[in-house]
PDB file of C-alpha atoms and ligand atoms in Angstrom:
ATOM      1  CA  MET A  26      13.487  13.639  31.978  1.00  0.00           C
ATOM      2  CA  ALA A  27      12.896  11.308  29.002  1.00  0.00           C
ATOM      3  CA  LYS A  28      15.288   8.418  28.800  1.00  0.00           C
ATOM      4  CA  ILE A  29      16.296   5.851  26.142  1.00  0.00           C
ATOM      5  CA  THR A  30      16.184   2.563  28.023  1.00  0.00           C
ATOM      6  CA  ALA A  31      16.808   0.102  25.208  1.00  0.00           C
ATOM      7  CA  GLY A  32      17.458  -0.469  21.509  1.00  0.00           C
ATOM      8  CA  VAL A  33      16.047  -3.118  19.211  1.00  0.00           C
ATOM      9  CA  GLY A  34      17.473  -4.243  15.902  1.00  0.00           C
ATOM     10  CA  CYS A  35      15.007  -6.107  13.696  1.00  0.00           C
ATOM     11  CA  SER A  36      14.512  -7.192  10.053  1.00  0.00           C
ATOM     12  CA  HIS A  37      11.355  -6.001   8.296  1.00  0.00           C
ATOM     13  CA  VAL A  38      10.752  -8.731   5.686  1.00  0.00           C
ATOM     14  CA  PRO A  39       7.211  -8.086   4.327  1.00  0.00           C
ATOM     15  CA  ALA A  40       6.380 -11.778   4.200  1.00  0.00           C
ATOM     16  CA  ILE A  41       6.698 -11.899   8.005  1.00  0.00           C
ATOM     17  CA  GLY A  42       3.902  -9.359   8.242  1.00  0.00           C
ATOM     18  CA  ILE A  43       1.815 -11.265   5.781  1.00  0.00           C
ATOM     19  CA  ALA A  44       2.386 -14.531   7.754  1.00  0.00           C
ATOM     20  CA  MET A  45       1.022 -12.763  10.804  1.00  0.00           C
ATOM     21  CA  ASP A  46      -1.909 -11.196   8.954  1.00  0.00           C
ATOM     22  CA  GLN A  47      -2.875 -14.575   7.461  1.00  0.00           C
ATOM     23  CA  LYS A  48      -2.357 -16.357  10.784  1.00  0.00           C
ATOM     24  CA  ILE A  49       0.016 -18.983   9.368  1.00  0.00           C
ATOM     25  CA  THR A  50       2.917 -18.377  11.802  1.00  0.00           C
ATOM     26  CA  ASN A  51       2.593 -22.026  12.994  1.00  0.00           C
ATOM     27  CA  GLN A  52       3.459 -23.480   9.603  1.00  0.00           C
ATOM     28  CA  GLU A  53       6.757 -25.409   9.467  1.00  0.00           C
ATOM     29  CA  TYR A  54       8.401 -22.681   7.413  1.00  0.00           C
ATOM     30  CA  TRP A  55       7.536 -19.875   9.829  1.00  0.00           C
ATOM     31  CA  LYS A  56       7.778 -21.601  13.214  1.00  0.00           C
ATOM     32  CA  PRO A  57      11.569 -21.092  13.737  1.00  0.00           C
ATOM     33  CA  VAL A  58      11.230 -17.436  12.644  1.00  0.00           C
ATOM     34  CA  PHE A  59       8.543 -16.639  15.210  1.00  0.00           C
ATOM     35  CA  GLU A  60       9.964 -18.841  18.038  1.00  0.00           C
ATOM     36  CA  GLY A  61      12.910 -16.460  18.129  1.00  0.00           C
ATOM     37  CA  PHE A  62      10.546 -13.547  18.803  1.00  0.00           C
ATOM     38  CA  GLU A  63       8.636 -15.037  21.703  1.00  0.00           C
ATOM     39  CA  PHE A  64      11.117 -13.715  24.257  1.00  0.00           C
ATOM     40  CA  SER A  65      10.968 -10.321  22.601  1.00  0.00           C
ATOM     41  CA  ARG A  66       7.180  -9.927  22.909  1.00  0.00           C
ATOM     42  CA  GLN A  67       7.284 -10.858  26.564  1.00  0.00           C
ATOM     43  CA  TRP A  68      10.176  -8.452  27.126  1.00  0.00           C
ATOM     44  CA  MET A  69       8.201  -5.678  25.355  1.00  0.00           C
ATOM     45  CA  LYS A  70       5.236  -6.239  27.719  1.00  0.00           C
ATOM     46  CA  GLU A  71       7.503  -6.182  30.787  1.00  0.00           C
ATOM     47  CA  ASN A  72       9.410  -3.095  29.722  1.00  0.00           C
ATOM     48  CA  SER A  73       6.417  -1.293  28.178  1.00  0.00           C
ATOM     49  CA  PRO A  74       7.797   1.836  26.455  1.00  0.00           C
ATOM     50  CA  ASP A  75       5.943   5.154  26.536  1.00  0.00           C
ATOM     51  CA  ILE A  76       7.216   5.920  23.049  1.00  0.00           C
ATOM     52  CA  ILE A  77       9.053   4.036  20.303  1.00  0.00           C
ATOM     53  CA  PHE A  78      11.477   5.987  18.067  1.00  0.00           C
ATOM     54  CA  LEU A  79      11.496   3.808  14.967  1.00  0.00           C
ATOM     55  CA  VAL A  80      14.227   4.115  12.283  1.00  0.00           C
ATOM     56  CA  TYR A  81      13.165   2.422   9.049  1.00  0.00           C
ATOM     57  CA  ASN A  82      13.246   2.879   5.312  1.00  0.00           C
ATOM     58  CA  ASP A  83      10.475   3.752   2.972  1.00  0.00           C
ATOM     59  CA  HIS A  84      10.229   1.442  -0.129  1.00  0.00           C
ATOM     60  CA  CYS A  85       8.769   3.940  -2.685  1.00  0.00           C
ATOM     61  CA  THR A  86       5.542   4.152  -0.680  1.00  0.00           C
ATOM     62  CA  ALA A  87       5.604   7.645   0.918  1.00  0.00           C
ATOM     63  CA  PHE A  88       8.337   8.829  -1.492  1.00  0.00           C
ATOM     64  CA  ASP A  89       8.777   8.095  -5.139  1.00  0.00           C
ATOM     65  CA  ALA A  90      11.676   9.108  -7.415  1.00  0.00           C
ATOM     66  CA  SER A  91      10.442  12.686  -7.392  1.00  0.00           C
ATOM     67  CA  CYS A  92      11.652  13.341  -3.886  1.00  0.00           C
ATOM     68  CA  ILE A  93      14.079  11.312  -1.781  1.00  0.00           C
ATOM     69  CA  PRO A  94      14.942  12.823   1.608  1.00  0.00           C
ATOM     70  CA  THR A  95      18.015  11.329   3.281  1.00  0.00           C
ATOM     71  CA  PHE A  96      16.504  11.583   6.798  1.00  0.00           C
ATOM     72  CA  ALA A  97      12.734  12.309   7.184  1.00  0.00           C
ATOM     73  CA  LEU A  98      11.328  12.695  10.741  1.00  0.00           C
ATOM     74  CA  GLY A  99       7.649  11.971  11.228  1.00  0.00           C
ATOM     75  CA  CYS A 100       6.140  14.883  13.118  1.00  0.00           C
ATOM     76  CA  ALA A 101       2.477  14.180  12.270  1.00  0.00           C
ATOM     77  CA  ALA A 102      -0.283  13.183  14.710  1.00  0.00           C
ATOM     78  CA  GLU A 103      -0.715   9.866  12.884  1.00  0.00           C
ATOM     79  CA  PHE A 104       0.695   7.806  10.079  1.00  0.00           C
ATOM     80  CA  LYS A 105      -1.501   5.626   7.910  1.00  0.00           C
ATOM     81  CA  PRO A 106      -0.197   2.189   6.909  1.00  0.00           C
ATOM     82  CA  ALA A 107       0.384   1.746   3.173  1.00  0.00           C
ATOM     83  CA  ASP A 108       2.571  -0.490   1.030  1.00  0.00           C
ATOM     84  CA  GLU A 109       3.995  -0.294  -2.442  1.00  0.00           C
ATOM     85  CA  GLY A 110       2.059  -2.649  -4.705  1.00  0.00           C
ATOM     86  CA  TRP A 111       0.661  -4.816  -1.906  1.00  0.00           C
ATOM     87  CA  GLY A 112      -1.904  -2.408  -0.426  1.00  0.00           C
ATOM     88  CA  PRO A 113      -1.904  -1.523   3.263  1.00  0.00           C
ATOM     89  CA  ARG A 114      -1.544  -4.252   5.883  1.00  0.00           C
ATOM     90  CA  PRO A 115      -4.681  -4.720   8.090  1.00  0.00           C
ATOM     91  CA  VAL A 116      -2.978  -3.085  11.110  1.00  0.00           C
ATOM     92  CA  PRO A 117      -3.885  -0.029  13.187  1.00  0.00           C
ATOM     93  CA  VAL A 118      -3.064   3.530  12.231  1.00  0.00           C
ATOM     94  CA  VAL A 119       0.249   4.508  13.920  1.00  0.00           C
ATOM     95  CA  LYS A 120      -0.169   7.347  16.382  1.00  0.00           C
ATOM     96  CA  GLY A 121       2.751   9.855  16.577  1.00  0.00           C
ATOM     97  CA  HIS A 122       3.949  12.059  19.439  1.00  0.00           C
ATOM     98  CA  GLN A 123       4.031  15.585  18.103  1.00  0.00           C
ATOM     99  CA  GLN A 124       5.532  17.245  21.132  1.00  0.00           C
ATOM    100  CA  LEU A 125       8.546  14.990  21.420  1.00  0.00           C
ATOM    101  CA  ALA A 126       8.975  14.807  17.638  1.00  0.00           C
ATOM    102  CA  SER A 127       9.073  18.666  17.423  1.00  0.00           C
ATOM    103  CA  HIS A 128      11.587  18.777  20.240  1.00  0.00           C
ATOM    104  CA  ILE A 129      13.767  16.218  18.468  1.00  0.00           C
ATOM    105  CA  ALA A 130      13.506  18.181  15.205  1.00  0.00           C
ATOM    106  CA  GLN A 131      14.607  21.381  16.955  1.00  0.00           C
ATOM    107  CA  SER A 132      17.380  19.778  18.941  1.00  0.00           C
ATOM    108  CA  VAL A 133      18.839  17.666  16.114  1.00  0.00           C
ATOM    109  CA  ILE A 134      18.608  20.337  13.395  1.00  0.00           C
ATOM    110  CA  LEU A 135      20.227  22.932  15.633  1.00  0.00           C
ATOM    111  CA  ASP A 136      22.840  20.205  16.350  1.00  0.00           C
ATOM    112  CA  GLU A 137      23.531  20.518  12.595  1.00  0.00           C
ATOM    113  CA  PHE A 138      21.804  17.356  11.263  1.00  0.00           C
ATOM    114  CA  ASP A 139      19.490  18.567   8.535  1.00  0.00           C
ATOM    115  CA  LEU A 140      16.343  16.448   8.872  1.00  0.00           C
ATOM    116  CA  THR A 141      13.319  16.746   6.605  1.00  0.00           C
ATOM    117  CA  ILE A 142      10.209  17.470   8.677  1.00  0.00           C
ATOM    118  CA  MET A 143       7.250  15.297   7.633  1.00  0.00           C
ATOM    119  CA  ASN A 144       3.881  16.624   8.780  1.00  0.00           C
ATOM    120  CA  GLU A 145       2.125  14.016   6.647  1.00  0.00           C
ATOM    121  CA  MET A 146       3.526  10.598   5.821  1.00  0.00           C
ATOM    122  CA  GLU A 147       2.293   7.043   5.091  1.00  0.00           C
ATOM    123  CA  VAL A 148       4.330   4.189   6.597  1.00  0.00           C
ATOM    124  CA  ASP A 149       5.064   0.832   4.893  1.00  0.00           C
ATOM    125  CA  HIS A 150       6.248  -2.637   5.892  1.00  0.00           C
ATOM    126  CA  GLY A 151       9.596  -1.154   6.903  1.00  0.00           C
ATOM    127  CA  LEU A 152       7.842   0.228   9.974  1.00  0.00           C
ATOM    128  CA  THR A 153       4.723  -1.952  10.470  1.00  0.00           C
ATOM    129  CA  VAL A 154       6.472  -5.312  10.315  1.00  0.00           C
ATOM    130  CA  PRO A 155       8.975  -4.681  13.168  1.00  0.00           C
ATOM    131  CA  LEU A 156       6.108  -3.229  15.218  1.00  0.00           C
ATOM    132  CA  SER A 157       4.028  -6.354  14.598  1.00  0.00           C
ATOM    133  CA  ILE A 158       6.989  -8.590  15.436  1.00  0.00           C
ATOM    134  CA  MET A 159       7.690  -6.877  18.743  1.00  0.00           C
ATOM    135  CA  CYS A 160       4.135  -5.992  19.810  1.00  0.00           C
ATOM    136  CA  GLY A 161       2.192  -9.068  18.561  1.00  0.00           C
ATOM    137  CA  ASP A 162      -0.968  -9.367  16.581  1.00  0.00           C
ATOM    138  CA  HIS A 163      -2.959  -6.212  16.092  1.00  0.00           C
ATOM    139  CA  GLY A 164      -6.084  -6.097  13.958  1.00  0.00           C
ATOM    140  CA  ARG A 165      -7.160  -2.877  12.275  1.00  0.00           C
ATOM    141  CA  ASP A 166      -9.534  -1.982  15.108  1.00  0.00           C
ATOM    142  CA  ASP A 167      -7.022  -2.356  17.940  1.00  0.00           C
ATOM    143  CA  SER A 168      -4.360   0.202  18.600  1.00  0.00           C
ATOM    144  CA  TRP A 169      -0.597  -0.134  18.934  1.00  0.00           C
ATOM    145  CA  PRO A 170       0.636  -0.167  22.587  1.00  0.00           C
ATOM    146  CA  CYS A 171       2.239   3.272  22.413  1.00  0.00           C
ATOM    147  CA  PRO A 172       2.928   6.252  20.084  1.00  0.00           C
ATOM    148  CA  VAL A 173       5.720   5.912  17.496  1.00  0.00           C
ATOM    149  CA  ILE A 174       8.034   8.584  16.071  1.00  0.00           C
ATOM    150  CA  PRO A 175       9.217   7.375  12.622  1.00  0.00           C
ATOM    151  CA  LEU A 176      12.513   8.322  11.068  1.00  0.00           C
ATOM    152  CA  ALA A 177      12.745   7.315   7.405  1.00  0.00           C
ATOM    153  CA  VAL A 178      16.244   6.903   6.028  1.00  0.00           C
ATOM    154  CA  ASN A 179      17.037   6.746   2.286  1.00  0.00           C
ATOM    155  CA  VAL A 180      18.634   3.387   1.493  1.00  0.00           C
ATOM    156  CA  VAL A 181      16.802   3.035  -1.815  1.00  0.00           C
ATOM    157  CA  GLN A 182      18.593   5.412  -4.192  1.00  0.00           C
ATOM    158  CA  TYR A 183      22.366   5.934  -4.232  1.00  0.00           C
ATOM    159  CA  PRO A 184      23.866   7.632  -2.271  1.00  0.00           C
ATOM    160  CA  PRO A 185      22.449   6.558   1.086  1.00  0.00           C
ATOM    161  CA  PRO A 186      24.017   8.101   4.213  1.00  0.00           C
ATOM    162  CA  THR A 187      27.206   6.450   5.529  1.00  0.00           C
ATOM    163  CA  GLY A 188      27.089   4.132   8.496  1.00  0.00           C
ATOM    164  CA  ASN A 189      29.086   6.733  10.451  1.00  0.00           C
ATOM    165  CA  ARG A 190      26.592   9.489   9.623  1.00  0.00           C
ATOM    166  CA  CYS A 191      23.762   7.277  10.913  1.00  0.00           C
ATOM    167  CA  TYR A 192      25.783   6.501  14.078  1.00  0.00           C
ATOM    168  CA  GLN A 193      26.470  10.157  14.736  1.00  0.00           C
ATOM    169  CA  LEU A 194      22.780  11.004  14.054  1.00  0.00           C
ATOM    170  CA  GLY A 195      21.865   8.435  16.677  1.00  0.00           C
ATOM    171  CA  LYS A 196      24.056  10.291  19.186  1.00  0.00           C
ATOM    172  CA  ALA A 197      22.267  13.547  18.365  1.00  0.00           C
ATOM    173  CA  ILE A 198      18.887  11.864  18.829  1.00  0.00           C
ATOM    174  CA  ARG A 199      20.114  10.644  22.227  1.00  0.00           C
ATOM    175  CA  ARG A 200      21.041  14.234  23.177  1.00  0.00           C
ATOM    176  CA  ALA A 201      17.626  15.414  22.034  1.00  0.00           C
ATOM    177  CA  ILE A 202      15.648  12.842  23.989  1.00  0.00           C
ATOM    178  CA  ASP A 203      17.846  13.260  27.119  1.00  0.00           C
ATOM    179  CA  SER A 204      16.928  16.941  27.137  1.00  0.00           C
ATOM    180  CA  TYR A 205      13.167  16.438  26.934  1.00  0.00           C
ATOM    181  CA  ASP A 206      11.593  17.506  30.170  1.00  0.00           C
ATOM    182  CA  GLU A 207       9.081  14.777  30.853  1.00  0.00           C
ATOM    183  CA  ASP A 208       9.605  11.331  32.390  1.00  0.00           C
ATOM    184  CA  LEU A 209       9.228   9.002  29.424  1.00  0.00           C
ATOM    185  CA  ASN A 210      10.555   5.534  28.739  1.00  0.00           C
ATOM    186  CA  VAL A 211      11.710   5.705  25.162  1.00  0.00           C
ATOM    187  CA  MET A 212      12.855   2.712  23.134  1.00  0.00           C
ATOM    188  CA  ILE A 213      14.646   3.027  19.787  1.00  0.00           C
ATOM    189  CA  PHE A 214      14.296   0.520  16.931  1.00  0.00           C
ATOM    190  CA  GLY A 215      16.738   0.153  14.078  1.00  0.00           C
ATOM    191  CA  THR A 216      15.187  -1.935  11.380  1.00  0.00           C
ATOM    192  CA  GLY A 217      15.925  -3.594   8.026  1.00  0.00           C
ATOM    193  CA  GLY A 218      18.448  -6.211   6.844  1.00  0.00           C
ATOM    194  CA  MET A 219      20.108  -8.485   7.344  1.00  0.00           C
ATOM    195  CA  SER A 220      21.939  -9.688   4.217  1.00  0.00           C
ATOM    196  CA  HIS A 221      19.734  -9.854   1.154  1.00  0.00           C
ATOM    197  CA  GLN A 222      19.662  -8.974  -2.491  1.00  0.00           C
ATOM    198  CA  LEU A 223      16.336  -8.935  -4.327  1.00  0.00           C
ATOM    199  CA  GLN A 224      17.584  -8.128  -7.796  1.00  0.00           C
ATOM    200  CA  ALA A 225      19.962  -8.887 -10.655  1.00  0.00           C
ATOM    201  CA  GLU A 226      22.787 -11.500 -10.888  1.00  0.00           C
ATOM    202  CA  ARG A 227      23.277 -12.026  -7.157  1.00  0.00           C
ATOM    203  CA  ALA A 228      19.536 -12.158  -6.260  1.00  0.00           C
ATOM    204  CA  GLY A 229      19.095 -14.492  -3.299  1.00  0.00           C
ATOM    205  CA  LEU A 230      22.472 -13.692  -1.737  1.00  0.00           C
ATOM    206  CA  ILE A 231      22.730 -14.353   1.988  1.00  0.00           C
ATOM    207  CA  ASN A 232      25.920 -14.176   4.045  1.00  0.00           C
ATOM    208  CA  ALA A 233      25.326 -15.618   7.492  1.00  0.00           C
ATOM    209  CA  GLU A 234      28.943 -15.341   8.588  1.00  0.00           C
ATOM    210  CA  TRP A 235      29.056 -11.674   7.872  1.00  0.00           C
ATOM    211  CA  ASP A 236      25.631 -11.074   9.455  1.00  0.00           C
ATOM    212  CA  LYS A 237      26.745 -12.721  12.674  1.00  0.00           C
ATOM    213  CA  ARG A 238      29.891 -10.626  12.781  1.00  0.00           C
ATOM    214  CA  PHE A 239      27.718  -7.524  12.357  1.00  0.00           C
ATOM    215  CA  LEU A 240      25.499  -8.600  15.255  1.00  0.00           C
ATOM    216  CA  ASN A 241      28.628  -9.029  17.447  1.00  0.00           C
ATOM    217  CA  MET A 242      29.866  -5.562  16.428  1.00  0.00           C
ATOM    218  CA  ILE A 243      26.506  -3.847  16.938  1.00  0.00           C
ATOM    219  CA  ALA A 244      26.519  -5.237  20.483  1.00  0.00           C
ATOM    220  CA  ASN A 245      30.131  -4.854  21.468  1.00  0.00           C
ATOM    221  CA  ASP A 246      32.044  -2.729  19.005  1.00  0.00           C
ATOM    222  CA  PRO A 247      29.715  -0.008  17.706  1.00  0.00           C
ATOM    223  CA  ASP A 248      32.608   2.317  16.752  1.00  0.00           C
ATOM    224  CA  GLY A 249      33.988  -0.479  14.574  1.00  0.00           C
ATOM    225  CA  ALA A 250      30.545  -1.156  13.074  1.00  0.00           C
ATOM    226  CA  SER A 251      30.137   2.575  12.254  1.00  0.00           C
ATOM    227  CA  LYS A 252      33.277   2.414  10.086  1.00  0.00           C
ATOM    228  CA  ILE A 253      31.924  -0.227   7.678  1.00  0.00           C
ATOM    229  CA  GLN A 254      31.838   1.291   4.234  1.00  0.00           C
ATOM    230  CA  HIS A 255      29.033   1.126   1.613  1.00  0.00           C
ATOM    231  CA  LEU A 256      31.131  -1.112  -0.613  1.00  0.00           C
ATOM    232  CA  GLU A 257      31.481  -3.682   2.147  1.00  0.00           C
ATOM    233  CA  TYR A 258      27.746  -3.750   2.826  1.00  0.00           C
ATOM    234  CA  ILE A 259      26.973  -4.282  -0.854  1.00  0.00           C
ATOM    235  CA  ARG A 260      29.720  -6.784  -1.516  1.00  0.00           C
ATOM    236  CA  GLU A 261      29.156  -8.862   1.630  1.00  0.00           C
ATOM    237  CA  ALA A 262      25.462  -8.333   2.436  1.00  0.00           C
ATOM    238  CA  GLY A 263      23.985  -7.728  -1.026  1.00  0.00           C
ATOM    239  CA  SER A 264      22.368  -4.625  -2.482  1.00  0.00           C
ATOM    240  CA  GLU A 265      19.593  -4.509   0.121  1.00  0.00           C
ATOM    241  CA  GLY A 266      22.047  -5.284   2.944  1.00  0.00           C
ATOM    242  CA  ILE A 267      22.704  -1.501   3.019  1.00  0.00           C
ATOM    243  CA  GLU A 268      19.464  -1.319   5.091  1.00  0.00           C
ATOM    244  CA  MET A 269      21.681  -2.269   8.037  1.00  0.00           C
ATOM    245  CA  VAL A 270      23.065   1.300   8.296  1.00  0.00           C
ATOM    246  CA  MET A 271      19.730   2.052  10.028  1.00  0.00           C
ATOM    247  CA  TRP A 272      20.773  -0.176  12.989  1.00  0.00           C
ATOM    248  CA  LEU A 273      23.611   2.252  13.548  1.00  0.00           C
ATOM    249  CA  VAL A 274      21.187   5.144  14.257  1.00  0.00           C
ATOM    250  CA  MET A 275      19.685   2.933  17.007  1.00  0.00           C
ATOM    251  CA  ARG A 276      23.129   1.949  18.344  1.00  0.00           C
ATOM    252  CA  GLY A 277      24.389   5.552  18.391  1.00  0.00           C
ATOM    253  CA  ALA A 278      21.526   6.467  20.689  1.00  0.00           C
ATOM    254  CA  LEU A 279      22.556   3.863  23.301  1.00  0.00           C
ATOM    255  CA  ASP A 280      25.394   3.873  25.833  1.00  0.00           C
ATOM    256  CA  ASP A 281      28.816   2.805  24.593  1.00  0.00           C
ATOM    257  CA  LYS A 282      28.521  -0.375  26.673  1.00  0.00           C
ATOM    258  CA  VAL A 283      25.169  -2.138  26.705  1.00  0.00           C
ATOM    259  CA  THR A 284      23.686  -5.374  27.913  1.00  0.00           C
ATOM    260  CA  GLU A 285      22.584  -7.784  25.208  1.00  0.00           C
ATOM    261  CA  VAL A 286      19.419  -9.454  26.482  1.00  0.00           C
ATOM    262  CA  HIS A 287      18.372 -11.343  23.364  1.00  0.00           C
ATOM    263  CA  ARG A 288      19.548 -12.314  19.921  1.00  0.00           C
ATOM    264  CA  HIS A 289      17.857 -14.236  17.078  1.00  0.00           C
ATOM    265  CA  TYR A 290      19.156 -15.134  13.690  1.00  0.00           C
ATOM    266  CA  HIS A 291      17.430 -17.278  11.118  1.00  0.00           C
ATOM    267  CA  VAL A 292      17.856 -18.028   7.379  1.00  0.00           C
ATOM    268  CA  PRO A 293      15.740 -17.584   5.370  1.00  0.00           C
ATOM    269  CA  ALA A 294      12.473 -15.703   5.582  1.00  0.00           C
ATOM    270  CA  SER A 295      11.406 -14.910   2.079  1.00  0.00           C
ATOM    271  CA  ASN A 296      14.666 -13.826   0.420  1.00  0.00           C
ATOM    272  CA  THR A 297      16.229 -12.463   3.503  1.00  0.00           C
ATOM    273  CA  ALA A 298      18.353 -13.395   6.557  1.00  0.00           C
ATOM    274  CA  VAL A 299      16.307 -12.470   9.641  1.00  0.00           C
ATOM    275  CA  GLY A 300      18.343 -10.779  12.364  1.00  0.00           C
ATOM    276  CA  HIS A 301      17.196  -9.413  15.677  1.00  0.00           C
ATOM    277  CA  ILE A 302      18.882  -8.089  18.837  1.00  0.00           C
ATOM    278  CA  ILE A 303      17.747  -6.390  22.066  1.00  0.00           C
ATOM    279  CA  LEU A 304      20.248  -4.126  23.849  1.00  0.00           C
ATOM    280  CA  GLU A 305      19.613  -2.451  27.140  1.00  0.00           C
ATOM    281  CA  ASN A 306      21.277   0.664  28.596  1.00  0.00           C
ATOM    282  CA  ARG A 307      22.821  -0.188  31.938  1.00  0.00           C
ATOM    283  CA  GLU A 308      21.848   2.717  34.170  1.00  0.00           C
TER     284      GLU A 308
HETATM  285  C1  LIG B 429      12.115  -8.618   1.152  1.00  0.00           C
HETATM  286  C2  LIG B 429      12.930  -8.012   2.068  1.00  0.00           C
HETATM  287  C3  LIG B 429      12.902  -6.610   2.238  1.00  0.00           C
HETATM  288  O1  LIG B 429      13.700  -5.899   3.071  1.00  0.00           O
HETATM  289  C4  LIG B 429      11.988  -5.858   1.497  1.00  0.00           C
HETATM  290  O2  LIG B 429      11.904  -4.531   1.761  1.00  0.00           O
HETATM  291  C5  LIG B 429      11.139  -6.501   0.581  1.00  0.00           C
HETATM  292  C6  LIG B 429      11.223  -7.848   0.379  1.00  0.00           C
HETATM  293  C7  LIG B 429      12.168 -10.127   0.936  1.00  0.00           C
HETATM  294  O3  LIG B 429      12.974 -10.780   1.573  1.00  0.00           O
HETATM  295  O4  LIG B 429      11.352 -10.588   0.237  1.00  0.00           O
HETATM  296 FE1  LIG B 430      13.427  -3.630   2.842  1.00  0.00          FE
END
């Protein structure tokens, strides 16, 4: 049977992707950001997943204001990189896994979570930056190490889903993957965050104390983390801090008790607090 072996939480700051693409990760500014990911890349190689289920948000790239699905599951054979305003990063096309994605769509929708099925979708920095961080440098002509099933979550236009809805959806995704009849090592990524606000009076807001408490809760008190309300995310972590609800989809798909194998936190990268955690299921 397919099995979720581990979860990864990871920021998706676009400038991190650009630093990799421009090969300037050794600059003073970037060094401490990337040092914290060295363990992660080695760990990815050693634990090589067959499939990554990647929870991220679209930033008006695949979707504009004309259509904003709350949860959109990527069921296509491939997903082309694109980015709002910046143009696509020079990274490989992302290959999907249509059989498992269709199985997840059936299982989760019949489990009463109404996903939007995407048979065509472009993917932006929300997806490609965490992949680059975890899998290392990939030029346009290489390929990513494994297929990816994207799940795009609306955190751009109010109202986004609650943290608890994301957490419960993670549990439904776990049930779906557990019931897939092929031996596959599946990892789940929850991406975005941590605290940041890109706009208006509080632009530049970062709250390291709150971020670190969130990392502790994601590891050890996921039920508590799932109860955090929208107002708290926005007040404490800034308007874009709401991206962190996506980590709860990842956490819901893991065991209640997990082993934390790595954590990295650094301020700042671009306008954002970079947060990262690797959690393994114990069985
Ligand atoms: C930044 C962070 C984001 O999450 C994003 O989507 C765009 C920009 C930033 O820190 O610059
Ligand atoms: Fe973002």
